[in-house]
Tab-separated table of C-alpha atoms and ligand atoms in Angstrom:
chain	number	residue	atom	x	y	z
A	1	MET	CA	2.824	-16.731	11.314
A	2	ILE	CA	1.785	-18.057	7.843
A	3	PRO	CA	0.130	-15.998	4.983
A	4	THR	CA	-3.708	-16.177	5.318
A	5	PRO	CA	-4.479	-19.360	3.526
A	6	THR	CA	-7.469	-17.912	1.346
A	7	ARG	CA	-8.191	-16.982	-2.119
A	8	ALA	CA	-9.293	-13.575	-1.013
A	9	ALA	CA	-5.973	-13.098	0.746
A	10	ALA	CA	-4.191	-14.340	-2.423
A	11	LEU	CA	-6.014	-11.753	-4.456
A	12	ASP	CA	-5.337	-8.919	-2.000
A	13	ARG	CA	-1.521	-9.884	-2.007
A	14	LEU	CA	-1.776	-9.753	-5.947
A	15	GLU	CA	-3.622	-6.468	-6.028
A	16	ALA	CA	-1.053	-5.003	-3.534
A	17	PHE	CA	1.868	-6.146	-5.745
A	18	VAL	CA	0.624	-4.979	-9.081
A	19	PRO	CA	1.511	-1.557	-8.863
A	20	HIS	CA	5.131	-2.392	-8.109
A	21	ALA	CA	5.491	-4.891	-10.714
A	22	ALA	CA	7.439	-2.518	-13.018
A	23	ARG	CA	9.983	-1.713	-10.069
A	24	TYR	CA	10.421	-5.591	-9.524
A	25	ALA	CA	13.430	-5.940	-11.914
A	26	GLY	CA	15.467	-3.497	-9.920
A	27	ARG	CA	14.389	-4.581	-6.514
A	28	ARG	CA	13.828	-8.439	-6.862
A	29	ASN	CA	17.532	-9.527	-6.017
A	30	PHE	CA	17.802	-7.672	-2.545
A	31	ASP	CA	17.027	-9.902	0.351
A	32	LEU	CA	16.584	-7.497	3.332
A	33	GLY	CA	15.451	-10.216	5.717
A	34	ALA	CA	12.097	-11.708	6.967
A	35	GLY	CA	9.266	-9.248	7.119
A	36	LYS	CA	11.098	-6.957	4.558
A	37	HIS	CA	10.702	-8.872	1.310
A	38	ASP	CA	8.995	-5.912	-0.203
A	39	GLY	CA	10.929	-6.297	-3.667
A	40	VAL	CA	9.194	-9.453	-4.522
A	41	SER	CA	5.498	-10.539	-4.439
A	42	GLY	CA	5.249	-13.223	-1.739
A	43	LEU	CA	2.796	-14.934	-3.961
A	44	SER	CA	4.531	-18.423	-4.163
A	45	PRO	CA	2.391	-20.167	-1.540
A	46	TYR	CA	-0.719	-19.027	-3.407
A	47	ILE	CA	0.412	-19.932	-6.711
A	48	ARG	CA	1.807	-23.281	-5.464
A	49	THR	CA	-1.882	-24.086	-4.228
A	50	ARG	CA	-3.443	-22.389	-7.207
A	51	LEU	CA	-5.571	-20.160	-4.959
A	52	VAL	CA	-4.300	-17.739	-7.565
A	53	THR	CA	-3.149	-19.124	-11.074
A	54	GLU	CA	-0.098	-17.992	-12.950
A	55	GLU	CA	-2.574	-16.738	-15.649
A	56	GLU	CA	-4.359	-14.486	-13.177
A	57	CYS	CA	-1.136	-12.992	-12.078
A	58	THR	CA	0.031	-12.484	-15.525
A	59	ARG	CA	-3.357	-10.814	-16.548
A	60	ALA	CA	-3.563	-8.578	-13.564
A	61	VAL	CA	-0.059	-7.347	-14.068
A	62	LEU	CA	-0.619	-6.819	-17.899
A	63	ALA	CA	-3.697	-4.869	-17.159
A	64	LYS	CA	-1.687	-2.051	-15.476
A	65	HIS	CA	1.758	-2.435	-17.272
A	66	SER	CA	3.329	-2.895	-20.717
A	67	PRO	CA	4.785	-6.383	-21.317
A	68	CYS	CA	8.065	-4.588	-21.616
A	69	ALA	CA	7.771	-2.841	-18.144
A	70	ALA	CA	6.606	-6.116	-16.506
A	71	GLU	CA	9.000	-8.290	-18.460
A	72	LYS	CA	11.066	-9.591	-15.511
A	73	PHE	CA	8.303	-10.439	-13.256
A	74	LEU	CA	6.394	-12.247	-16.192
A	75	GLN	CA	9.652	-14.223	-16.876
A	76	GLU	CA	9.656	-15.351	-13.339
A	77	ILE	CA	6.113	-16.622	-13.447
A	78	ALA	CA	6.955	-18.506	-16.577
A	79	TRP	CA	9.940	-20.043	-15.021
A	80	ARG	CA	7.607	-21.976	-12.758
A	81	THR	CA	5.700	-23.295	-15.683
A	82	TYR	CA	8.875	-24.089	-17.592
A	83	TRP	CA	10.288	-26.220	-14.709
A	84	LYS	CA	7.026	-28.009	-14.399
A	85	GLY	CA	6.820	-28.894	-18.023
A	86	TRP	CA	10.354	-29.802	-18.135
A	87	LEU	CA	10.005	-32.373	-15.254
A	88	GLU	CA	6.771	-33.553	-16.772
A	89	MET	CA	8.579	-34.791	-19.856
A	90	ARG	CA	11.541	-36.297	-17.850
A	91	PRO	CA	9.757	-37.950	-14.737
A	92	GLU	CA	12.880	-40.093	-14.292
A	93	VAL	CA	14.740	-37.134	-12.878
A	94	TRP	CA	12.197	-37.106	-9.881
A	95	ARG	CA	12.248	-40.884	-9.463
A	96	CYS	CA	16.082	-40.822	-9.355
A	97	TYR	CA	16.083	-37.950	-6.918
A	98	LEU	CA	13.776	-40.102	-4.675
A	99	GLU	CA	16.083	-43.127	-5.131
A	100	THR	CA	19.431	-41.363	-4.444
A	101	LEU	CA	17.954	-39.292	-1.587
A	102	ALA	CA	17.211	-42.552	0.337
A	103	GLU	CA	20.872	-43.674	-0.081
A	104	GLN	CA	22.214	-40.555	1.541
A	105	ASN	CA	23.455	-40.474	5.176
A	106	LYS	CA	22.482	-37.799	7.732
A	107	THR	CA	25.873	-37.108	8.923
A	108	PRO	CA	26.776	-34.692	11.846
A	109	SER	CA	27.714	-32.104	9.155
A	110	TYR	CA	24.069	-32.447	7.815
A	111	GLU	CA	22.596	-32.232	11.277
A	112	ALA	CA	24.752	-28.846	11.938
A	113	ALA	CA	23.475	-27.486	8.544
A	114	VAL	CA	19.783	-28.204	9.151
A	115	SER	CA	19.967	-26.817	12.678
A	116	GLY	CA	21.761	-23.648	11.521
A	117	ASN	CA	24.830	-24.373	13.566
A	118	THR	CA	27.545	-24.326	10.881
A	119	GLY	CA	29.257	-21.138	11.923
A	120	ILE	CA	28.577	-19.275	8.564
A	121	ALA	CA	26.430	-16.479	9.837
A	122	CYS	CA	24.378	-15.940	6.695
A	123	PHE	CA	23.719	-19.737	6.094
A	124	ASP	CA	22.591	-20.198	9.605
A	125	HIS	CA	20.424	-17.230	9.591
A	126	TRP	CA	18.611	-18.436	6.420
A	127	VAL	CA	18.168	-22.035	7.794
A	128	HIS	CA	16.452	-20.332	10.825
A	129	GLU	CA	14.373	-17.879	8.640
A	130	LEU	CA	13.210	-20.988	6.562
A	131	THR	CA	12.400	-23.256	9.421
A	132	ALA	CA	10.692	-20.354	11.187
A	133	THR	CA	8.591	-18.819	8.363
A	134	GLY	CA	8.327	-21.530	5.646
A	135	TYR	CA	9.720	-18.855	3.095
A	136	LEU	CA	13.143	-17.752	1.790
A	137	HIS	CA	13.855	-15.133	-0.711
A	138	ASN	CA	15.030	-16.420	-4.141
A	139	HIS	CA	18.585	-15.018	-3.632
A	140	ALA	CA	18.953	-16.535	-0.378
A	141	ARG	CA	17.765	-20.033	-1.833
A	142	MET	CA	20.456	-19.816	-4.406
A	143	TRP	CA	23.152	-18.763	-1.999
A	144	LEU	CA	22.073	-21.506	0.615
A	145	ALA	CA	21.918	-24.154	-1.929
A	146	SER	CA	25.288	-23.212	-3.264
A	147	ILE	CA	26.939	-22.972	0.192
A	148	TRP	CA	25.294	-26.370	1.067
A	149	ILE	CA	26.813	-28.095	-2.047
A	150	PHE	CA	30.112	-26.396	-2.661
A	151	THR	CA	31.364	-25.223	0.708
A	152	LEU	CA	29.720	-27.618	3.108
A	153	LYS	CA	30.012	-30.494	0.538
A	154	LEU	CA	26.640	-31.949	1.481
A	155	PRO	CA	24.705	-33.957	-0.763
A	156	TRP	CA	22.245	-31.855	-2.925
A	157	GLN	CA	19.378	-34.330	-2.534
A	158	LEU	CA	19.358	-33.701	1.253
A	159	GLY	CA	19.231	-30.041	0.634
A	160	ALA	CA	16.306	-30.203	-1.873
A	161	ASP	CA	14.514	-32.539	0.819
A	162	PHE	CA	15.159	-30.010	3.455
A	163	PHE	CA	13.570	-27.307	1.311
A	164	LEU	CA	10.688	-29.500	0.314
A	165	HIS	CA	10.109	-30.160	3.880
A	166	HIS	CA	9.870	-26.624	5.058
A	167	LEU	CA	8.786	-24.410	2.089
A	168	LEU	CA	5.038	-23.205	2.065
A	169	ASP	CA	5.437	-23.147	-1.692
A	170	ALA	CA	7.250	-26.429	-2.032
A	171	ASP	CA	7.106	-27.427	-5.564
A	172	PRO	CA	8.885	-30.855	-6.616
A	173	ALA	CA	9.576	-29.514	-10.067
A	174	THR	CA	10.930	-25.997	-9.261
A	175	ASN	CA	12.708	-27.189	-6.248
A	176	THR	CA	14.396	-30.332	-7.665
A	177	LEU	CA	15.444	-28.657	-10.882
A	178	SER	CA	16.640	-25.411	-9.094
A	179	TRP	CA	18.926	-27.548	-6.787
A	180	ARG	CA	20.120	-29.458	-9.819
A	181	TRP	CA	21.004	-26.060	-11.740
A	182	VAL	CA	22.783	-24.707	-8.676
A	183	ALA	CA	24.881	-27.845	-8.660
A	184	GLY	CA	25.543	-27.820	-12.391
A	185	LEU	CA	23.530	-30.994	-13.190
A	186	HIS	CA	20.985	-29.206	-15.072
A	187	THR	CA	22.955	-27.278	-17.601
A	188	PRO	CA	26.142	-29.435	-17.873
A	189	GLY	CA	29.187	-27.567	-16.782
A	190	LYS	CA	27.238	-24.518	-15.536
A	191	HIS	CA	26.774	-24.129	-11.802
A	192	TYR	CA	26.019	-21.216	-9.501
A	193	LEU	CA	28.593	-20.180	-6.995
A	194	ALA	CA	27.783	-18.057	-4.119
A	195	ARG	CA	30.184	-15.315	-3.520
A	196	ALA	CA	30.727	-13.212	-0.472
A	197	GLU	CA	30.872	-9.908	-2.401
A	198	ASN	CA	27.544	-10.683	-3.966
A	199	ILE	CA	25.970	-11.868	-0.690
A	200	SER	CA	27.130	-8.460	1.019
A	201	LYS	CA	25.743	-6.317	-1.861
A	202	PHE	CA	22.363	-7.902	-2.129
A	203	THR	CA	21.803	-8.263	1.765
A	204	ASN	CA	22.662	-4.478	2.050
A	205	GLY	CA	25.792	-5.472	4.131
A	206	ARG	CA	23.815	-7.528	6.489
A	207	PHE	CA	26.179	-10.429	5.925
A	208	ASP	CA	29.774	-10.769	4.585
A	209	PRO	CA	31.142	-14.226	4.599
A	210	LYS	CA	34.532	-13.168	3.156
A	211	GLY	CA	36.827	-16.043	3.344
A	212	ARG	CA	34.238	-18.544	4.501
A	213	LEU	CA	33.002	-19.756	1.070
A	214	ASN	CA	34.431	-22.085	-1.630
A	215	GLU	CA	34.336	-19.761	-4.624
A	216	SER	CA	36.087	-21.808	-6.920
A	217	ALA	CA	34.484	-25.203	-6.743
A	218	PRO	CA	33.800	-27.068	-10.055
A	219	PRO	CA	30.348	-28.214	-10.822
A	220	LEU	CA	29.300	-31.632	-9.638
A	221	PRO	CA	30.011	-34.281	-12.259
A	222	MET	CA	26.827	-35.028	-14.359
A	223	ASP	CA	24.656	-37.984	-12.931
A	224	PHE	CA	22.865	-38.689	-16.055
A	225	VAL	CA	21.176	-37.117	-19.086
A	226	PRO	CA	17.506	-37.862	-18.952
A	227	GLU	CA	15.456	-38.904	-21.964
A	228	ARG	CA	12.914	-36.585	-22.979
A	229	GLN	CA	9.388	-38.309	-23.317
A	230	PRO	CA	6.351	-37.187	-25.001
A	231	LEU	CA	3.578	-35.708	-22.899
A	232	HIS	CA	0.623	-37.859	-22.153
A	233	LEU	CA	-2.277	-35.412	-22.367
A	234	PRO	CA	-5.400	-36.971	-21.477
A	235	PRO	CA	-8.266	-36.925	-24.202
A	236	ASP	CA	-10.873	-34.235	-23.924
A	237	PRO	CA	-13.393	-35.619	-21.459
A	238	THR	CA	-17.125	-35.540	-21.975
A	239	PRO	CA	-18.544	-35.779	-18.395
A	240	ARG	CA	-22.174	-36.955	-17.813
A	241	GLY	CA	-24.355	-37.911	-15.129
A	242	ARG	CA	-23.555	-37.030	-11.732
A	243	ILE	CA	-20.032	-35.312	-11.830
A	244	GLY	CA	-17.828	-35.085	-8.800
A	245	HIS	CA	-14.827	-32.730	-8.453
A	246	LEU	CA	-11.852	-34.037	-6.319
A	247	MET	CA	-9.295	-31.636	-5.310
A	248	PHE	CA	-5.985	-31.608	-3.545
A	249	PRO	CA	-3.661	-28.810	-2.273
A	250	ASP	CA	-1.678	-28.606	-5.497
A	251	ASP	CA	-4.673	-27.342	-7.361
A	252	LEU	CA	-7.489	-25.478	-5.470
A	253	ALA	CA	-8.772	-23.707	-8.577
A	254	PRO	CA	-12.252	-24.422	-9.826
A	255	PRO	CA	-12.463	-26.800	-12.756
A	256	PRO	CA	-13.011	-25.295	-16.328
A	257	GLU	CA	-16.724	-24.631	-17.204
A	258	SER	CA	-16.485	-27.224	-19.899
A	259	MET	CA	-16.550	-30.041	-17.200
A	260	GLY	CA	-20.343	-29.399	-16.849
A	261	LYS	CA	-22.335	-28.903	-13.541
A	262	ILE	CA	-20.448	-30.285	-10.538
A	263	THR	CA	-22.819	-32.285	-8.410
A	264	ALA	CA	-20.435	-32.721	-5.346
A	265	THR	CA	-16.897	-31.486	-4.490
A	266	ALA	CA	-14.508	-32.968	-2.004
A	267	ALA	CA	-10.775	-32.444	-1.056
A	268	PHE	CA	-8.050	-34.139	0.881
A	269	VAL	CA	-4.657	-33.529	1.815
A	270	PRO	CA	-2.224	-36.306	1.209
A	271	PRO	CA	-0.404	-37.023	4.594
A	272	VAL	CA	3.077	-36.869	2.468
A	273	LEU	CA	2.461	-33.046	2.214
A	274	GLU	CA	2.022	-32.400	5.789
A	275	THR	CA	5.710	-31.937	6.514
A	276	THR	CA	5.772	-29.300	9.110
A	277	SER	CA	3.156	-27.666	11.350
A	278	LEU	CA	3.435	-24.566	9.299
A	279	VAL	CA	3.091	-26.349	5.941
A	280	SER	CA	0.192	-28.552	7.348
A	281	ALA	CA	-1.496	-25.326	8.812
A	282	PHE	CA	-1.281	-23.573	5.440
A	283	LEU	CA	-2.377	-26.391	3.306
A	284	ASN	CA	-5.134	-27.452	5.401
A	285	GLY	CA	-6.367	-23.763	5.786
A	286	ALA	CA	-6.397	-23.427	2.066
A	287	VAL	CA	-8.361	-26.671	1.445
A	288	ASN	CA	-10.958	-26.007	4.260
A	289	ASN	CA	-11.512	-22.362	3.111
A	290	THR	CA	-12.075	-23.572	-0.591
A	291	LEU	CA	-14.402	-26.363	0.533
A	292	HIS	CA	-16.371	-23.883	2.675
A	293	HIS	CA	-17.016	-21.593	-0.383
A	294	LEU	CA	-18.022	-24.636	-2.475
A	295	ASN	CA	-19.958	-26.406	0.256
A	296	GLY	CA	-17.686	-29.379	-0.265
A	297	SER	CA	-16.681	-32.355	1.832
A	298	ARG	CA	-13.373	-32.757	3.544
A	299	LEU	CA	-11.988	-36.252	3.040
A	300	ASP	CA	-9.335	-38.034	5.297
A	301	GLY	CA	-6.247	-38.109	3.164
A	302	SER	CA	-4.845	-40.924	5.366
A	303	LEU	CA	-7.608	-43.262	4.393
A	304	PRO	CA	-7.435	-44.176	0.600
A	305	SER	CA	-11.012	-45.724	0.934
A	306	ALA	CA	-12.343	-42.259	1.984
A	307	ILE	CA	-12.175	-41.367	-1.750
A	308	SER	CA	-14.129	-44.397	-2.992
A	309	ASP	CA	-16.490	-44.181	-0.266
A	310	TRP	CA	-17.406	-40.595	-1.102
A	311	ILE	CA	-17.752	-41.653	-4.746
A	312	SER	CA	-20.327	-44.264	-3.699
A	313	ALA	CA	-22.096	-42.107	-1.193
A	314	GLU	CA	-22.532	-39.340	-3.890
A	315	LYS	CA	-23.448	-42.027	-6.488
A	316	LEU	CA	-21.021	-40.458	-8.833
A	317	ASP	CA	-20.882	-41.358	-12.723
A	318	PHE	CA	-17.661	-39.164	-13.328
A	319	LEU	CA	-14.958	-37.696	-11.370
A	320	VAL	CA	-13.054	-34.628	-12.363
A	321	VAL	CA	-9.558	-34.484	-10.881
A	322	SER	CA	-7.002	-31.932	-12.112
A	323	GLN	CA	-3.969	-33.800	-13.676
A	324	PRO	CA	-1.305	-33.892	-10.975
A	325	THR	CA	2.064	-32.842	-12.113
A	326	VAL	CA	5.196	-35.193	-11.357
A	327	GLY	CA	5.776	-35.140	-7.687
A	328	PHE	CA	4.341	-36.353	-4.364
A	329	THR	CA	0.628	-35.793	-5.152
A	330	LYS	CA	1.014	-37.772	-8.395
A	331	ASP	CA	2.662	-40.646	-6.630
A	332	PHE	CA	0.063	-40.541	-3.840
A	333	LEU	CA	-2.997	-40.577	-6.385
A	334	ASP	CA	-1.206	-43.287	-8.559
A	335	ALA	CA	-0.924	-45.537	-5.414
A	336	VAL	CA	-4.577	-44.855	-4.415
A	337	GLN	CA	-5.650	-46.044	-7.876
A	338	LEU	CA	-9.063	-44.142	-8.184
A	339	PRO	CA	-11.946	-46.295	-9.294
A	340	ILE	CA	-13.132	-43.584	-11.822
A	341	HIS	CA	-10.428	-41.363	-13.069
A	342	LEU	CA	-11.272	-38.606	-15.464
A	343	LEU	CA	-8.326	-36.177	-15.857
B	401	LIG	C1	17.316	-23.985	-4.694
B	401	LIG	C2	15.923	-23.285	-5.047
B	401	LIG	C3	14.784	-23.880	-4.656
B	401	LIG	C4	13.498	-23.438	-4.995
B	401	LIG	N1	12.405	-24.047	-4.666
B	401	LIG	C5	11.061	-23.522	-5.004
B	401	LIG	C6	9.943	-24.254	-4.604
B	401	LIG	O1	9.911	-25.391	-4.040
B	401	LIG	N2	8.682	-23.662	-5.007
B	401	LIG	C7	8.727	-22.533	-5.724
B	401	LIG	O2	7.585	-22.050	-6.072
B	401	LIG	N3	9.801	-21.919	-6.051
B	401	LIG	C8	10.956	-22.321	-5.656
B	401	LIG	N4	12.195	-21.644	-5.891
B	401	LIG	C9	12.005	-20.439	-6.984
B	401	LIG	C10	11.936	-19.077	-6.172
B	401	LIG	O3	13.039	-19.078	-5.219
B	401	LIG	C11	10.505	-18.922	-5.549
B	401	LIG	O4	9.564	-19.222	-6.452
B	401	LIG	C12	10.432	-17.449	-5.121
B	401	LIG	O5	11.480	-17.155	-4.234
B	401	LIG	C13	9.168	-17.300	-4.390
B	401	LIG	O6	8.958	-15.912	-3.797
B	401	LIG	P1	7.974	-14.806	-4.432
B	401	LIG	O7	6.533	-15.437	-4.603
B	401	LIG	O8	8.012	-13.650	-3.563
B	401	LIG	O9	8.660	-14.705	-5.906
B	401	LIG	P2	8.560	-13.525	-6.910
B	401	LIG	O10	9.952	-12.964	-7.279
B	401	LIG	O11	7.575	-12.400	-6.556
B	401	LIG	O12	8.005	-14.317	-8.320
B	401	LIG	C14	6.642	-14.541	-8.584
B	401	LIG	C15	6.428	-15.892	-8.776
B	401	LIG	O13	7.069	-16.400	-9.984
B	401	LIG	C16	7.602	-17.715	-9.531
B	401	LIG	N5	8.958	-17.744	-9.548
B	401	LIG	C17	9.843	-16.784	-9.172
B	401	LIG	N6	11.063	-17.160	-9.149
B	401	LIG	C18	11.123	-18.369	-9.708
B	401	LIG	C19	12.230	-19.229	-10.119
B	401	LIG	N7	13.366	-18.955	-9.869
B	401	LIG	N8	11.935	-20.618	-10.553
B	401	LIG	C20	10.417	-20.842	-10.720
B	401	LIG	N9	9.484	-19.935	-10.375
B	401	LIG	C21	9.788	-18.727	-9.832
B	401	LIG	C22	6.910	-18.134	-8.267
B	401	LIG	O14	5.666	-18.762	-8.468
B	401	LIG	C23	6.822	-16.897	-7.687
B	401	LIG	O15	5.679	-16.934	-6.768
B	401	LIG	C24	13.419	-22.062	-5.756
B	401	LIG	C25	14.511	-21.485	-6.085
B	401	LIG	C26	15.878	-22.023	-5.698
B	401	LIG	C27	17.132	-21.359	-6.056
């Protein structure tokens, strides 16, 4: 079962969560198991596709609560924006992650971990939950990543890859940087160590891996300190003529009205994003539902020429494409080299 991949379902989920936003701070750390994640919003697959935006979530919550009452939830929304901005200014961290990932060997210990056969009950449970549902509670992501790195001593890059492969909310920035944060590579010298007592407390005693975890491991040694680069913000565009809007699963929100009247809309799913049948069903469902409402065309993401063919067929003068952030979609679009590219 995946969340219904529509904007209507995203708005329903937001509306259902808003009354509980003030209780979020006290409940958000408890992982009570699949189907019982009531203390958190479950909005991440919708935010990841921008079927609902961070701004809409913030406005909806602030319409019912004071900034003080909803502070913790607003902070978490802001974390996603922060991670994305941070990676945007340090794209070499993404590049380096991909390069070092390609160097890792998939050992028998790795295979035991990704099939949920380590013998550490909580870890194995979360692996099965992730692969079966495409979702993990934030605390479970922290615990799993920490056990992966410090108890099982597996390369963090393979763990980040495992998450990106299965999460419906997979986000290159949040995921890569969260794994690096757990490892102690984001804030030098600071790492996140999963502790049996903490796991027992915040799973309501469902798990107690006492004696099974390495609770005294040092952080991983720093690999490199990335240089901060200036952001390359595109100049304000002045679209004219026949304007096309090209969408992809990272951003299914409508373009700003300042882009003018859109003549034609199309969308595609880069094959690199279709990692599992659950992820594929969610992303394709979200794209198709969005196109249905906009009367747009579905393009074949595996055929780079499909985009140029659509531009020619619609006789477009300008193409509006949201600026993809650092990650798979940006890499894909850079490789496709759009003939007209207005960001
Ligand atoms: C190792 C690791 C990997 C992660 N990978 C991803 C990922 O690929 N994609 C992703 O969206 N989140 C990721 N997170 C962050 C977080 O776990 C999820 O955003 C959250 O669990 C989603 O569930 P929710 O929508 O119910 O969250 P809620 O608690 O209801 O939070 C609301 C929204 O705030 C944002 N958010 C919440 N917590 C965080 C956080 N710690 N960092 C950044 N944004 C946050 C999300 O957009 C989320 O939907 C990762 C965390 C860790 C520790």
